[in-house]
mmCIF file of C-alpha atoms and ligand atoms in Angstrom:
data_model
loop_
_atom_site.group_PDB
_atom_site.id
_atom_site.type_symbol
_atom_site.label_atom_id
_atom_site.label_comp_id
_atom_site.label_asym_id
_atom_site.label_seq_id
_atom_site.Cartn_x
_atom_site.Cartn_y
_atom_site.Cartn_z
ATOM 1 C CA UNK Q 16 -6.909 -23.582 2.057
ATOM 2 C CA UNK Q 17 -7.153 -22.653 -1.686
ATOM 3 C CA UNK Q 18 -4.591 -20.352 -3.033
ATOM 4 C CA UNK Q 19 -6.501 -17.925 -5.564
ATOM 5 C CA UNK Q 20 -3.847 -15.390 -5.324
ATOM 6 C CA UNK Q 21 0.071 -14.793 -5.623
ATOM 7 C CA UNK Q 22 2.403 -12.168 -4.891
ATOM 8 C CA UNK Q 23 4.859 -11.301 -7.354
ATOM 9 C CA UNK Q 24 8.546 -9.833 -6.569
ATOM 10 C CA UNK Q 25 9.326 -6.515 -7.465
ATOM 11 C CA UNK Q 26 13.042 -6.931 -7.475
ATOM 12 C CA UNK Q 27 12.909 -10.710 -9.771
ATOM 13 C CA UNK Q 28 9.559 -10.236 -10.729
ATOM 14 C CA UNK Q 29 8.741 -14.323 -9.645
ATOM 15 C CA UNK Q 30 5.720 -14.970 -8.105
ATOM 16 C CA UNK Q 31 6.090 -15.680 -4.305
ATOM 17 C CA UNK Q 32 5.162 -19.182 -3.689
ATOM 18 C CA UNK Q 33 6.099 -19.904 0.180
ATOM 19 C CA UNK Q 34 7.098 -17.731 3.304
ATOM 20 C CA UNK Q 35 10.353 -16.030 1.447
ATOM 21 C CA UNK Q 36 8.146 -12.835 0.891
ATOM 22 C CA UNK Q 37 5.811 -10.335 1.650
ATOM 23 C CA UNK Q 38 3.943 -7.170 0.650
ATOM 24 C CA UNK Q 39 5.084 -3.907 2.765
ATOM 25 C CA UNK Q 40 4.916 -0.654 3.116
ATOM 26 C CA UNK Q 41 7.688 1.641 4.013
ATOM 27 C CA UNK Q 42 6.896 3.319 7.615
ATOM 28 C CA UNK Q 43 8.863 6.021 7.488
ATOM 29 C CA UNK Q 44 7.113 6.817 3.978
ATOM 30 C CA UNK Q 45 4.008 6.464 5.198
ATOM 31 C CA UNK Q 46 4.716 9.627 7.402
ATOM 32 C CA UNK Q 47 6.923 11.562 5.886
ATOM 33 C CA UNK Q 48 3.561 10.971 3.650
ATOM 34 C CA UNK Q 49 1.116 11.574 6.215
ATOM 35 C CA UNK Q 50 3.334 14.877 7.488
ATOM 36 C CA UNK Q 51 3.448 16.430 3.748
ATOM 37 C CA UNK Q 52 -0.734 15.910 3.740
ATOM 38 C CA UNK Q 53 -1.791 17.637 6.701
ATOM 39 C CA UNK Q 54 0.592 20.440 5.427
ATOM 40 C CA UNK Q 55 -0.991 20.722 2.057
ATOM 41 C CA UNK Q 56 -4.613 20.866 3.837
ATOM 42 C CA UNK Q 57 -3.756 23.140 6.547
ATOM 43 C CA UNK Q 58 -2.503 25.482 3.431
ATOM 44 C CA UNK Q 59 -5.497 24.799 1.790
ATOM 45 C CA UNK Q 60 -8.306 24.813 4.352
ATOM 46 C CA UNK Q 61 -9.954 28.303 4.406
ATOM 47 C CA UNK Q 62 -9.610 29.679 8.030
ATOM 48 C CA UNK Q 63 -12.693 30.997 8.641
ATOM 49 C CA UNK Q 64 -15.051 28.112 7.697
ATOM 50 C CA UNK Q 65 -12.681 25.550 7.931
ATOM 51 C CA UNK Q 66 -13.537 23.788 4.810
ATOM 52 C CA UNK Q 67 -10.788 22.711 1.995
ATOM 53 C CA UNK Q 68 -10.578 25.183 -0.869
ATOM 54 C CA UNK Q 69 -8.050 24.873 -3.495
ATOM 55 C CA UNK Q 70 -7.189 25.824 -7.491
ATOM 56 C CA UNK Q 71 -7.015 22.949 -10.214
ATOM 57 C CA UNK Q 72 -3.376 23.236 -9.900
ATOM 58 C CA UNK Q 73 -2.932 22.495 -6.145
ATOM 59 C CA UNK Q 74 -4.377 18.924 -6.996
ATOM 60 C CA UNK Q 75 -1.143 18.015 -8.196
ATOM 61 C CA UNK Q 76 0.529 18.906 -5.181
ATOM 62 C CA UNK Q 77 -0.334 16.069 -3.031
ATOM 63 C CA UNK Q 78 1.857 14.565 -2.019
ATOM 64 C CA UNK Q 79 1.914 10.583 -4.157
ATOM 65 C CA UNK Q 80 0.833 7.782 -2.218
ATOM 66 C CA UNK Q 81 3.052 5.179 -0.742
ATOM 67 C CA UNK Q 82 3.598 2.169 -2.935
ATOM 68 C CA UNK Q 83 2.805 -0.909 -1.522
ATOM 69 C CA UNK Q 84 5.995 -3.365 -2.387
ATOM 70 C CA UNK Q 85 6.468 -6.825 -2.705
ATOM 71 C CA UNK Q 86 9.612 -9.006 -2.627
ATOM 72 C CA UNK Q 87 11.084 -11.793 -1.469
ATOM 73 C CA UNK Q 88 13.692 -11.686 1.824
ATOM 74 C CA UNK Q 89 16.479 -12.050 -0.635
ATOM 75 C CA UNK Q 90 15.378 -9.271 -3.222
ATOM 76 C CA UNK Q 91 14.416 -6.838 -0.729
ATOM 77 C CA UNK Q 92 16.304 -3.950 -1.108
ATOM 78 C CA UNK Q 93 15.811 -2.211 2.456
ATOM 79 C CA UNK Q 94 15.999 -5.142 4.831
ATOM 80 C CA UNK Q 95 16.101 -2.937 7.025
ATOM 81 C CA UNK Q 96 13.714 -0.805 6.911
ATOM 82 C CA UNK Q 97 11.128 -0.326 9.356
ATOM 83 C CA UNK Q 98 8.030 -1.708 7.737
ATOM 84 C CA UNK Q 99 4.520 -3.215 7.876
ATOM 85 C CA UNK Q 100 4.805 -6.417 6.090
ATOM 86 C CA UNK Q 101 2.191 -8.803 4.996
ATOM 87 C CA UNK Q 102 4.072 -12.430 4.806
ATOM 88 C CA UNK Q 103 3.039 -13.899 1.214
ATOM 89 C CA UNK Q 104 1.737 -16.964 3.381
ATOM 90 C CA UNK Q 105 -0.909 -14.886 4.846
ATOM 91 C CA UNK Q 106 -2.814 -13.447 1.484
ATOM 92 C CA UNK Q 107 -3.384 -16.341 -0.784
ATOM 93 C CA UNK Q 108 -6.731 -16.346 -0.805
ATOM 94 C CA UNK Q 109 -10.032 -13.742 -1.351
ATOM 95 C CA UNK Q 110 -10.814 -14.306 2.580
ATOM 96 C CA UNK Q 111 -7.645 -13.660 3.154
ATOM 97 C CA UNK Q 112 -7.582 -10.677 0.967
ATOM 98 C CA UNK Q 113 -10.501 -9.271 2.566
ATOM 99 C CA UNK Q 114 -9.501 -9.807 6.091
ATOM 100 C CA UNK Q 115 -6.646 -7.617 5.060
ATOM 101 C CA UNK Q 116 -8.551 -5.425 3.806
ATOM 102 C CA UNK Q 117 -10.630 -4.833 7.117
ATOM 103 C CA UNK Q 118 -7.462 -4.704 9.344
ATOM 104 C CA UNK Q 119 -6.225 -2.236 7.192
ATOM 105 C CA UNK Q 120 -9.257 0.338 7.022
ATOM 106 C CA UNK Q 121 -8.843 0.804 10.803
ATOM 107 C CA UNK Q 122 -5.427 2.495 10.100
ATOM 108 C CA UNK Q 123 -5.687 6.069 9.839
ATOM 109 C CA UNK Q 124 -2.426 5.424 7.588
ATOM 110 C CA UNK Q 125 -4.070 2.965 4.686
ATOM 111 C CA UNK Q 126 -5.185 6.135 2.560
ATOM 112 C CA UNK Q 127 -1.470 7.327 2.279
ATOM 113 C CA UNK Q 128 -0.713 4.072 0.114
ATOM 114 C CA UNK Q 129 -1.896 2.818 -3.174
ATOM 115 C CA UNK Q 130 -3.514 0.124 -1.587
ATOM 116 C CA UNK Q 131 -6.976 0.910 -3.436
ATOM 117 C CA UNK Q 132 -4.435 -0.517 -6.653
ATOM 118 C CA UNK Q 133 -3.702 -3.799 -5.029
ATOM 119 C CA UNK Q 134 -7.439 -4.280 -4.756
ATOM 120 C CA UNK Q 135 -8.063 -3.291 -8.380
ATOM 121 C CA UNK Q 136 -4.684 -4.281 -9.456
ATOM 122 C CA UNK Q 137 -6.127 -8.347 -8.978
ATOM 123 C CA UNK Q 138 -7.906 -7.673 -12.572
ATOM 124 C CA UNK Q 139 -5.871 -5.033 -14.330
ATOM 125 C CA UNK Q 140 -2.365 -4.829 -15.526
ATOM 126 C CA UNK Q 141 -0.637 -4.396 -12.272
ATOM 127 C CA UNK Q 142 1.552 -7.189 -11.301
ATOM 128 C CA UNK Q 143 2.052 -7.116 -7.761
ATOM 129 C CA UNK Q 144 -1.148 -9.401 -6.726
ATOM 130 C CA UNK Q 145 -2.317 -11.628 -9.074
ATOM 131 C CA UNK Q 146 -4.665 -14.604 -9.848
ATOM 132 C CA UNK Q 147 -3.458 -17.776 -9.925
ATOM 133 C CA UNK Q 148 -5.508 -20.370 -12.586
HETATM 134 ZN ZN1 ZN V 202 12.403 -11.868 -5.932
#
């Protein structure tokens, strides 16, 4: 299969060339996260129609999204953590990419991470997915 993309390390900042890596997402982020949301719209959701009303201000208290990471086994810096990883082997290509993609919009989670800036992050500045000629 053609390899259009590459991962590149966080910790070494190397691109990922065979199974030593992946690209993960912190669980226990993702809902701590996920938690801190619902909060924020319950406080914000008028309670007789239901629907979300908030100040300019409050926009800034939403809680960030989860950053996707990427790193190889050996740079990882929470082995341990419980995690949904994406083995570098498995997104090398656009089909891959977008397969990814798919399985990913059925998790009600996806929106709590940045994963909208690994998509666009292919053709901008961000250095976590990338090209390769
Ligand atoms: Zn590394």
């Amino acid at each position: 299969m053609a390899h259009d993309l590459a991962l590149i390390c966080d910790g070494c900042s190397k691109p990922i060339t065979d199974d030593a890596g992946y690209l993960w997402v912190d669980n226990r982020e993702v809902s701590r996260t996920e938690h801190a949301f619902r909060k924020w719209e319950a406080e914000h959701t008028d309670a007789i129609d239901g629907s979300l009303s908030f100040t300019g201000g409050a926009i800034f208290d939403i809680p960030e999204k989860v950053r996707w990471q990427v790193h190889h086994a050996t740079c990882d810096p929470a082995p341990d953590a419980s995690s949904y990883d994406i083995p570098a082997t498995k997104i090398r290509s656009w089909a891959e990419l977008l397969e990814w993609t798919a399985h990913l919009m059925e998790k009600s989670w996806l929106t709590h991470t940045d994963w909208q800036d690994i998509l666009r992050g292919v053709h901008t500045s961000d250095r976590r997915l990338v090209t390769v000629a």
